[in-house]
Amino acid sequence: MHRFANPARFLRMAAAVLPWSAALTVGCLGAGLWFALFDSPADYQQGETVRIMYVHVPAAWMALFVYTNLAIASAVALVWKHPLADLAARAMAPIGAAFTALSLITGSLWGQPMWGTWWVWDARLTSVLILFFLYLGHIALANAFDDPTRGNRAAAILALVGAVNVPIIKFSVDWWNTLHQPASIVRIGGPTIDSSMLTPLLLMAFGFTFYFVSVLILRIRAEILARKLRTLRFAQGEATA
Amino acid sequence: MTRKRRRLYFLGLFMLGLGTATALALVAFQDNLVFFYSPSDIVTKQPAPERSLRIGGLVEEGSVERGGAAAGKRVEVRFRVTDLQHTVPVVFSGILPDLFREGQGVVALGKLGPDGVFRASEVLAKHDENYMPPEVAEALKRSGRWNETGGQRK
C-alpha cells in the first residue's frame, strides 16, 4: 500500500490504467444497457418497470462501495498521513454523492408505480438518505477551512464516524421490517433473480465500477495538479513578499 | 510504539466504541425502527385505539371484497391482512397500487377501530426479492415448486 502513496508513481500507474478503464466503462455500459433495455425479459410481477433496477441497484451498490473506499482512504490519511489518501478522499466524495443521488432518484421513480408512493421513512430509505447527507457533509467540511490540511482532517473524521452507517444500510432490510424488499443478490442462499436478468445487472455494475475508477483517476490527477499550483503560488508569494 | 501504530490503535478503539454505541442505540430503539407491525404484533401488543400505525402482511387469498360504487363515494375495499398466524380485517377506500392482489404483500397506514377492523387511509404494495420472467414463474407453478403464500422459490 505504501508503494502507491507516491504521487509520481501514482500518476504513472494512472496513465497506464485510464485507457483500459475508460474502454471497459464504455463496453460494459453499452452492452449492459442493450441487455437491460432491449434484450432481457419483463418481470412476472413488476412487468417492464423492472428495468429501473438495472440503474438503481448498481447505483446503490456504488454508493456503498465508494463510501467504504472513502472511509479506508480517510483511515489511511489519519494514521499514516499519506498525502495521496487525502486527495483520494476529496476526489471520491462527489462521485459517491452522485451515485447516492442517482439511487435515491431512481428508487423514488420505481417506488411510485410499484409501491404506490414516492417516498417512505423506512429503515432502508432513511439510512441511504443519511448516507447522502454524509457525502454532502464531507464535501462541505473538506472545503470549510482556508488550510486544506485542517479540512482534510475534519472530513476524514466525519467519514469514519459515518462508516457505521454502511452495515446499517446493508442489513436494514434484514434487521427491521421495511417497505423496501430484502436483498436479491448478496444474500445467504444465493441470488433470487433469474440469470436472464442477473447478466445485464452485473454488466451494469461492472460498467459503473469502471466508470468510478476512470473518473477517480481524472479527479485525483486534478487534485495533485491543484496542490502543485497552490505550492507554486505560495512559493511565489513568499518570494515577492 | 511508533506514533503511527499508536494512531492506528486509537482509531481501532474509536471505531469499536462508536460501533458498540450505535449498536446499543439501535437495539434500544428497535420498536421505533420497524416500518410496520405484523398482525401477530397487533394481537399481542394491543395498540391503543385511534393511534395511527402501519400493519403489513399478505392479502389473504379470497378475502378481497369490493363494495359497490355509491354515488359520489369512492369504492370501499375490504380485505384481510395475514402473517399466516393471525389476520386483521382492513377497510380502505381509495386508489390501490397496481401490484395489489390476493397473496401480495401490503403495508397499510391507518387506525385500528374498537371493533378490531383496521381503517386504512393508505395502502402500499410490498414486493418480495424474487425476479424472474413470466415464463419461469409459469413453469415453477406447473411443476409445483411454487409457494403461493410468498411467491417464493423453494
GROMACS .gro file of C-alpha atoms in nm:
model
  395
    1MET     CA    1   0.000   0.000   0.000
    2HIS     CA    2   0.280   0.238   0.093
    3ARG     CA    3   0.423   0.200  -0.257
    4PHE     CA    4   0.118   0.368  -0.411
    5ALA     CA    5   0.141   0.667  -0.180
    6ASN     CA    6   0.398   0.832  -0.401
    7PRO     CA    7   0.217   1.082  -0.629
    8ALA     CA    8   0.467   1.042  -0.914
    9ARG     CA    9   0.430   0.665  -0.911
   10PHE     CA   10   0.054   0.701  -0.888
   11LEU     CA   11   0.046   0.930  -1.192
   12ARG     CA   12   0.248   0.679  -1.398
   13MET     CA   13   0.017   0.394  -1.297
   14ALA     CA   14  -0.295   0.600  -1.352
   15ALA     CA   15  -0.186   0.689  -1.704
   16ALA     CA   16  -0.150   0.317  -1.780
   17VAL     CA   17  -0.485   0.218  -1.624
   18LEU     CA   18  -0.703   0.502  -1.755
   19PRO     CA   19  -0.740   0.396  -2.124
   20TRP     CA   20  -0.836   0.043  -2.015
   21SER     CA   21  -1.086   0.151  -1.751
   22ALA     CA   22  -1.241   0.404  -1.990
   23ALA     CA   23  -1.277   0.143  -2.265
   24LEU     CA   24  -1.426  -0.109  -2.018
   25THR     CA   25  -1.672   0.156  -1.894
   26VAL     CA   26  -1.799   0.217  -2.248
   27GLY     CA   27  -1.807  -0.157  -2.329
   28CYS     CA   28  -1.984  -0.272  -2.011
   29LEU     CA   29  -2.234   0.014  -2.002
   30GLY     CA   30  -2.308  -0.025  -2.374
   31ALA     CA   31  -2.366  -0.400  -2.351
   32GLY     CA   32  -2.540  -0.365  -2.014
   33LEU     CA   33  -2.784  -0.101  -2.139
   34TRP     CA   34  -2.857  -0.302  -2.452
   35PHE     CA   35  -2.945  -0.611  -2.248
   36ALA     CA   36  -3.124  -0.410  -1.978
   37LEU     CA   37  -3.349  -0.215  -2.212
   38PHE     CA   38  -3.399  -0.446  -2.510
   39ASP     CA   39  -3.275  -0.798  -2.457
   40SER     CA   40  -3.398  -0.901  -2.112
   41PRO     CA   41  -3.741  -1.028  -2.008
   42ALA     CA   42  -4.005  -0.832  -1.819
   43ASP     CA   43  -4.065  -0.942  -1.459
   44TYR     CA   44  -4.352  -1.179  -1.379
   45GLN     CA   45  -4.478  -0.936  -1.116
   46GLN     CA   46  -4.348  -0.591  -1.198
   47GLY     CA   47  -4.360  -0.606  -1.578
   48GLU     CA   48  -4.143  -0.362  -1.773
   49THR     CA   49  -4.092  -0.139  -1.468
   50VAL     CA   50  -3.826  -0.386  -1.351
   51ARG     CA   51  -3.581  -0.222  -1.595
   52ILE     CA   52  -3.531   0.064  -1.345
   53MET     CA   53  -3.345  -0.199  -1.139
   54TYR     CA   54  -3.054  -0.204  -1.388
   55VAL     CA   55  -2.967   0.155  -1.293
   56HIS     CA   56  -3.099   0.167  -0.937
   57VAL     CA   57  -2.923  -0.138  -0.793
   58PRO     CA   58  -2.573  -0.070  -0.936
   59ALA     CA   59  -2.602   0.296  -0.828
   60ALA     CA   60  -2.692   0.188  -0.473
   61TRP     CA   61  -2.405  -0.064  -0.465
   62MET     CA   62  -2.165   0.206  -0.581
   63ALA     CA   63  -2.296   0.446  -0.315
   64LEU     CA   64  -2.188   0.192  -0.050
   65PHE     CA   65  -1.869   0.084  -0.230
   66VAL     CA   66  -1.747   0.441  -0.275
   67TYR     CA   67  -1.823   0.524   0.089
   68THR     CA   68  -1.628   0.218   0.203
   69ASN     CA   69  -1.333   0.339  -0.006
   70LEU     CA   70  -1.376   0.690   0.135
   71ALA     CA   71  -1.360   0.552   0.490
   72ILE     CA   72  -1.049   0.344   0.410
   73ALA     CA   73  -0.877   0.642   0.246
   74SER     CA   74  -0.967   0.856   0.549
   75ALA     CA   75  -0.826   0.597   0.791
   76VAL     CA   76  -0.504   0.576   0.590
   77ALA     CA   77  -0.482   0.955   0.583
   78LEU     CA   78  -0.530   0.985   0.959
   79VAL     CA   79  -0.298   0.701   1.062
   80TRP     CA   80  -0.018   0.707   0.804
   81LYS     CA   81  -0.058   1.068   0.683
   82HIS     CA   82  -0.021   0.968   0.319
   83PRO     CA   83  -0.079   1.285   0.117
   84LEU     CA   84  -0.241   1.087  -0.165
   85ALA     CA   85  -0.505   0.939   0.067
   86ASP     CA   86  -0.643   1.285   0.149
   87LEU     CA   87  -0.654   1.373  -0.218
   88ALA     CA   88  -0.828   1.043  -0.298
   89ALA     CA   89  -1.091   1.107  -0.028
   90ARG     CA   90  -1.154   1.457  -0.163
   91ALA     CA   91  -1.180   1.320  -0.516
   92MET     CA   92  -1.415   1.035  -0.419
   93ALA     CA   93  -1.681   1.217  -0.218
   94PRO     CA   94  -1.863   1.398  -0.504
   95ILE     CA   95  -1.867   1.077  -0.714
   96GLY     CA   96  -2.022   0.886  -0.423
   97ALA     CA   97  -2.274   1.164  -0.364
   98ALA     CA   98  -2.375   1.147  -0.731
   99PHE     CA   99  -2.424   0.767  -0.715
  100THR     CA  100  -2.629   0.805  -0.395
  101ALA     CA  101  -2.847   1.076  -0.552
  102LEU     CA  102  -2.896   0.854  -0.858
  103SER     CA  103  -3.007   0.559  -0.646
  104LEU     CA  104  -3.246   0.780  -0.443
  105ILE     CA  105  -3.399   0.935  -0.756
  106THR     CA  106  -3.437   0.607  -0.949
  107GLY     CA  107  -3.569   0.441  -0.632
  108SER     CA  108  -3.833   0.711  -0.599
  109LEU     CA  109  -3.932   0.672  -0.965
  110TRP     CA  110  -3.956   0.297  -0.910
  111GLY     CA  111  -4.146   0.326  -0.583
  112GLN     CA  112  -4.430   0.533  -0.725
  113PRO     CA  113  -4.557   0.275  -0.978
  114MET     CA  114  -4.473  -0.037  -0.770
  115TRP     CA  115  -4.536   0.053  -0.406
  116GLY     CA  116  -4.774   0.342  -0.470
  117THR     CA  117  -4.555   0.610  -0.309
  118TRP     CA  118  -4.250   0.820  -0.399
  119TRP     CA  119  -4.101   0.803  -0.052
  120VAL     CA  120  -4.150   0.636   0.286
  121TRP     CA  121  -3.943   0.674   0.603
  122ASP     CA  122  -3.850   0.309   0.634
  123ALA     CA  123  -3.510   0.199   0.764
  124ARG     CA  124  -3.351   0.140   0.421
  125LEU     CA  125  -3.462   0.463   0.255
  126THR     CA  126  -3.383   0.675   0.560
  127SER     CA  127  -3.035   0.525   0.610
  128VAL     CA  128  -2.949   0.588   0.243
  129LEU     CA  129  -3.070   0.947   0.274
  130ILE     CA  130  -2.834   0.983   0.575
  131LEU     CA  131  -2.553   0.843   0.355
  132PHE     CA  132  -2.627   1.118   0.102
  133PHE     CA  133  -2.606   1.382   0.376
  134LEU     CA  134  -2.277   1.230   0.499
  135TYR     CA  135  -2.131   1.273   0.149
  136LEU     CA  136  -2.253   1.633   0.131
  137GLY     CA  137  -2.117   1.699   0.481
  138HIS     CA  138  -1.781   1.553   0.380
  139ILE     CA  139  -1.759   1.780   0.074
  140ALA     CA  140  -1.860   2.086   0.277
  141LEU     CA  141  -1.626   2.011   0.568
  142ALA     CA  142  -1.324   1.937   0.346
  143ASN     CA  143  -1.363   2.282   0.190
  144ALA     CA  144  -1.463   2.471   0.503
  145PHE     CA  145  -1.109   2.571   0.610
  146ASP     CA  146  -0.857   2.804   0.449
  147ASP     CA  147  -0.591   2.546   0.529
  148PRO     CA  148  -0.677   2.231   0.328
  149THR     CA  149  -0.492   2.001   0.574
  150ARG     CA  150  -0.733   2.102   0.851
  151GLY     CA  151  -1.029   2.048   0.619
  152ASN     CA  152  -0.898   1.706   0.522
  153ARG     CA  153  -0.857   1.604   0.885
  154ALA     CA  154  -1.208   1.712   0.987
  155ALA     CA  155  -1.362   1.548   0.679
  156ALA     CA  156  -1.168   1.224   0.743
  157ILE     CA  157  -1.308   1.203   1.097
  158LEU     CA  158  -1.661   1.262   0.963
  159ALA     CA  159  -1.610   0.989   0.700
  160LEU     CA  160  -1.502   0.740   0.970
  161VAL     CA  161  -1.791   0.826   1.200
  162GLY     CA  162  -2.030   0.783   0.908
  163ALA     CA  163  -1.882   0.441   0.826
  164VAL     CA  164  -2.110   0.281   1.090
  165ASN     CA  165  -2.396   0.364   0.854
  166VAL     CA  166  -2.264   0.128   0.582
  167PRO     CA  167  -2.351  -0.203   0.757
  168ILE     CA  168  -2.676  -0.044   0.881
  169ILE     CA  169  -2.779   0.026   0.520
  170LYS     CA  170  -2.684  -0.323   0.403
  171PHE     CA  171  -2.866  -0.508   0.683
  172SER     CA  172  -3.153  -0.260   0.742
  173VAL     CA  173  -3.385  -0.479   0.533
  174ASP     CA  174  -3.299  -0.786   0.746
  175TRP     CA  175  -3.293  -0.628   1.094
  176TRP     CA  176  -3.620  -0.436   1.068
  177ASN     CA  177  -3.925  -0.482   0.853
  178THR     CA  178  -3.921  -0.227   0.573
  179LEU     CA  179  -4.124  -0.144   0.265
  180HIS     CA  180  -3.804  -0.196   0.066
  181GLN     CA  181  -3.750  -0.557  -0.040
  182PRO     CA  182  -3.477  -0.772   0.118
  183ALA     CA  183  -3.155  -0.837  -0.077
  184SER     CA  184  -3.192  -1.030  -0.405
  185ILE     CA  185  -2.825  -1.085  -0.494
  186VAL     CA  186  -2.585  -1.068  -0.199
  187ARG     CA  187  -2.773  -1.295   0.037
  188ILE     CA  188  -2.741  -1.630   0.212
  189GLY     CA  189  -2.880  -1.898  -0.019
  190GLY     CA  190  -2.774  -1.732  -0.345
  191PRO     CA  191  -2.944  -1.482  -0.574
  192THR     CA  192  -3.322  -1.493  -0.616
  193ILE     CA  193  -3.305  -1.333  -0.957
  194ASP     CA  194  -3.328  -1.517  -1.286
  195SER     CA  195  -2.998  -1.543  -1.477
  196SER     CA  196  -3.150  -1.361  -1.777
  197MET     CA  197  -3.184  -1.055  -1.550
  198LEU     CA  198  -2.869  -1.111  -1.345
  199THR     CA  199  -2.640  -1.088  -1.650
  200PRO     CA  200  -2.742  -0.731  -1.753
  201LEU     CA  201  -2.742  -0.626  -1.387
  202LEU     CA  202  -2.383  -0.745  -1.335
  203LEU     CA  203  -2.272  -0.587  -1.666
  204MET     CA  204  -2.415  -0.255  -1.547
  205ALA     CA  205  -2.247  -0.297  -1.207
  206PHE     CA  206  -1.907  -0.355  -1.373
  207GLY     CA  207  -1.971  -0.059  -1.602
  208PHE     CA  208  -2.044   0.163  -1.300
  209THR     CA  209  -1.729   0.036  -1.124
  210PHE     CA  210  -1.502   0.110  -1.422
  211TYR     CA  211  -1.669   0.449  -1.456
  212PHE     CA  212  -1.584   0.517  -1.092
  213VAL     CA  213  -1.220   0.411  -1.145
  214SER     CA  214  -1.185   0.631  -1.455
  215VAL     CA  215  -1.342   0.942  -1.301
  216LEU     CA  216  -1.149   0.888  -0.977
  217ILE     CA  217  -0.818   0.883  -1.168
  218LEU     CA  218  -0.910   1.205  -1.350
  219ARG     CA  219  -1.015   1.374  -1.026
  220ILE     CA  220  -0.708   1.266  -0.825
  221ARG     CA  221  -0.491   1.391  -1.112
  222ALA     CA  222  -0.667   1.726  -1.097
  223GLU     CA  223  -0.626   1.737  -0.717
  224ILE     CA  224  -0.250   1.668  -0.748
  225LEU     CA  225  -0.217   1.948  -1.004
  226ALA     CA  226  -0.423   2.186  -0.791
  227ARG     CA  227  -0.198   2.117  -0.494
  228LYS     CA  228   0.115   2.175  -0.702
  229LEU     CA  229  -0.035   2.504  -0.818
  230ARG     CA  230  -0.106   2.605  -0.459
  231THR     CA  231   0.251   2.531  -0.354
  232LEU     CA  232   0.388   2.725  -0.652
  233ARG     CA  233   0.163   3.025  -0.580
  234PHE     CA  234   0.259   3.010  -0.215
  235ALA     CA  235   0.629   2.997  -0.301
  236GLN     CA  236   0.589   3.288  -0.542
  237GLY     CA  237   0.404   3.492  -0.280
  238GLU     CA  238   0.685   3.423  -0.031
  239ALA     CA  239   0.948   3.527  -0.288
  240THR     CA  240   0.784   3.857  -0.378
  241ALA     CA  241   0.693   3.946  -0.021
  242MET     CA  242   0.541   0.202   1.995
  243THR     CA  243   0.566   0.434   1.699
  244ARG     CA  244   0.326   0.723   1.655
  245LYS     CA  245   0.170   0.558   1.352
  246ARG     CA  246   0.098   0.242   1.548
  247ARG     CA  247  -0.046   0.446   1.835
  248ARG     CA  248  -0.275   0.633   1.595
  249LEU     CA  249  -0.384   0.302   1.440
  250TYR     CA  250  -0.474   0.153   1.780
  251PHE     CA  251  -0.652   0.472   1.878
  252LEU     CA  252  -0.854   0.465   1.556
  253GLY     CA  253  -0.940   0.096   1.608
  254LEU     CA  254  -1.060   0.165   1.964
  255PHE     CA  255  -1.255   0.469   1.845
  256MET     CA  256  -1.436   0.265   1.576
  257LEU     CA  257  -1.504  -0.017   1.821
  258GLY     CA  258  -1.658   0.226   2.072
  259LEU     CA  259  -1.860   0.402   1.805
  260GLY     CA  260  -1.985   0.071   1.665
  261THR     CA  261  -2.087  -0.053   2.011
  262ALA     CA  262  -2.264   0.275   2.092
  263THR     CA  263  -2.454   0.265   1.763
  264ALA     CA  264  -2.549  -0.100   1.809
  265LEU     CA  265  -2.682  -0.031   2.159
  266ALA     CA  266  -2.879   0.271   2.039
  267LEU     CA  267  -3.032   0.074   1.752
  268VAL     CA  268  -3.130  -0.214   1.980
  269ALA     CA  269  -3.285   0.034   2.226
  270PHE     CA  270  -3.492   0.195   1.951
  271GLN     CA  271  -3.580  -0.139   1.790
  272ASP     CA  272  -3.954  -0.082   1.826
  273ASN     CA  273  -3.942   0.261   1.667
  274LEU     CA  274  -3.737   0.148   1.370
  275VAL     CA  275  -3.985  -0.103   1.232
  276PHE     CA  276  -4.188   0.038   0.946
  277PHE     CA  277  -4.498  -0.168   1.019
  278TYR     CA  278  -4.644  -0.416   1.266
  279SER     CA  279  -4.747  -0.767   1.170
  280PRO     CA  280  -5.097  -0.894   1.253
  281SER     CA  281  -4.935  -1.102   1.532
  282ASP     CA  282  -4.785  -0.783   1.682
  283ILE     CA  283  -5.130  -0.623   1.674
  284VAL     CA  284  -5.283  -0.921   1.856
  285THR     CA  285  -5.009  -0.949   2.119
  286LYS     CA  286  -4.935  -0.579   2.177
  287GLN     CA  287  -5.293  -0.446   2.159
  288PRO     CA  288  -5.211  -0.092   2.037
  289ALA     CA  289  -5.424   0.193   2.171
  290PRO     CA  290  -5.727   0.253   1.950
  291GLU     CA  291  -5.723   0.569   1.737
  292ARG     CA  292  -5.344   0.562   1.729
  293SER     CA  293  -5.210   0.589   1.376
  294LEU     CA  294  -4.997   0.290   1.281
  295ARG     CA  295  -4.900   0.068   0.991
  296ILE     CA  296  -4.972  -0.301   0.953
  297GLY     CA  297  -4.804  -0.522   0.699
  298GLY     CA  298  -4.858  -0.874   0.576
  299LEU     CA  299  -5.006  -1.069   0.288
  300VAL     CA  300  -5.353  -1.009   0.149
  301GLU     CA  301  -5.533  -1.329   0.242
  302GLU     CA  302  -5.648  -1.541  -0.052
  303GLY     CA  303  -6.017  -1.497  -0.127
  304SER     CA  304  -6.064  -1.216   0.124
  305VAL     CA  305  -6.090  -0.916  -0.111
  306GLU     CA  306  -6.443  -0.773  -0.141
  307ARG     CA  307  -6.506  -0.464  -0.345
  308GLY     CA  308  -6.811  -0.266  -0.239
  309GLY     CA  309  -7.048  -0.112  -0.494
  310ALA     CA  310  -6.972   0.241  -0.603
  311ALA     CA  311  -7.232   0.459  -0.433
  312ALA     CA  312  -7.298   0.795  -0.594
  313GLY     CA  313  -7.023   1.042  -0.514
  314LYS     CA  314  -6.833   0.798  -0.291
  315ARG     CA  315  -6.521   0.601  -0.357
  316VAL     CA  316  -6.535   0.226  -0.383
  317GLU     CA  317  -6.477   0.063  -0.047
  318VAL     CA  318  -6.246  -0.238  -0.046
  319ARG     CA  319  -6.243  -0.491   0.236
  320PHE     CA  320  -5.968  -0.749   0.275
  321ARG     CA  321  -5.779  -0.933   0.544
  322VAL     CA  322  -5.406  -0.897   0.612
  323THR     CA  323  -5.237  -1.210   0.739
  324ASP     CA  324  -4.896  -1.325   0.855
  325LEU     CA  325  -5.019  -1.686   0.840
  326GLN     CA  326  -5.072  -1.690   1.218
  327HIS     CA  327  -5.314  -1.405   1.277
  328THR     CA  328  -5.528  -1.195   1.047
  329VAL     CA  329  -5.658  -0.840   1.073
  330PRO     CA  330  -5.957  -0.719   0.868
  331VAL     CA  331  -5.894  -0.396   0.677
  332VAL     CA  332  -6.127  -0.150   0.506
  333PHE     CA  333  -5.994   0.104   0.263
  334SER     CA  334  -6.147   0.345   0.015
  335GLY     CA  335  -5.906   0.493  -0.234
  336ILE     CA  336  -5.670   0.401  -0.509
  337LEU     CA  337  -5.491   0.071  -0.466
  338PRO     CA  338  -5.143   0.024  -0.615
  339ASP     CA  339  -5.118  -0.185  -0.933
  340LEU     CA  340  -4.941  -0.468  -0.754
  341PHE     CA  341  -5.227  -0.510  -0.505
  342ARG     CA  342  -5.374  -0.859  -0.535
  343GLU     CA  343  -5.453  -1.160  -0.322
  344GLY     CA  344  -5.138  -1.323  -0.190
  345GLN     CA  345  -4.942  -0.999  -0.236
  346GLY     CA  346  -4.756  -0.822   0.044
  347VAL     CA  347  -4.911  -0.491   0.150
  348VAL     CA  348  -4.845  -0.222   0.410
  349ALA     CA  349  -5.149  -0.022   0.524
  350LEU     CA  350  -5.142   0.304   0.724
  351GLY     CA  351  -5.445   0.374   0.939
  352LYS     CA  352  -5.612   0.323   1.274
  353LEU     CA  353  -5.739   0.014   1.448
  354GLY     CA  354  -6.106   0.062   1.537
  355PRO     CA  355  -6.261  -0.065   1.863
  356ASP     CA  356  -6.434  -0.337   1.656
  357GLY     CA  357  -6.094  -0.477   1.557
  358VAL     CA  358  -6.126  -0.354   1.198
  359PHE     CA  359  -5.829  -0.160   1.065
  360ARG     CA  360  -5.940   0.155   0.880
  361ALA     CA  361  -5.667   0.230   0.630
  362SER     CA  362  -5.603   0.572   0.481
  363GLU     CA  363  -5.320   0.449   0.257
  364VAL     CA  364  -5.231   0.108   0.117
  365LEU     CA  365  -4.886   0.041  -0.030
  366ALA     CA  366  -4.776  -0.273  -0.212
  367LYS     CA  367  -4.466  -0.459  -0.093
  368HIS     CA  368  -4.299  -0.693  -0.336
  369ASP     CA  369  -4.051  -0.964  -0.248
  370GLU     CA  370  -3.694  -1.023  -0.360
  371ASN     CA  371  -3.777  -1.266  -0.642
  372TYR     CA  372  -3.723  -1.159  -1.001
  373MET     CA  373  -3.796  -1.385  -1.296
  374PRO     CA  374  -3.957  -1.374  -1.640
  375PRO     CA  375  -4.330  -1.469  -1.657
  376GLU     CA  376  -4.245  -1.798  -1.837
  377VAL     CA  377  -4.025  -1.911  -1.550
  378ALA     CA  378  -4.296  -1.824  -1.297
  379GLU     CA  379  -4.543  -2.029  -1.505
  380ALA     CA  380  -4.303  -2.323  -1.526
  381LEU     CA  381  -4.248  -2.315  -1.148
  382LYS     CA  382  -4.623  -2.314  -1.090
  383ARG     CA  383  -4.672  -2.605  -1.331
  384SER     CA  384  -4.401  -2.814  -1.171
  385GLY     CA  385  -4.546  -2.745  -0.826
  386ARG     CA  386  -4.235  -2.576  -0.689
  387TRP     CA  387  -4.427  -2.254  -0.626
  388ASN     CA  388  -4.500  -2.137  -0.275
  389GLU     CA  389  -4.813  -1.927  -0.325
  390THR     CA  390  -4.810  -1.751   0.010
  391GLY     CA  391  -4.480  -1.584  -0.051
  392GLY     CA  392  -4.439  -1.640  -0.422
  393GLN     CA  393  -4.102  -1.779  -0.324
  394ARG     CA  394  -3.898  -2.036  -0.498
  395LYS     CA  395  -3.842  -2.343  -0.288
   0.00000   0.00000   0.00000
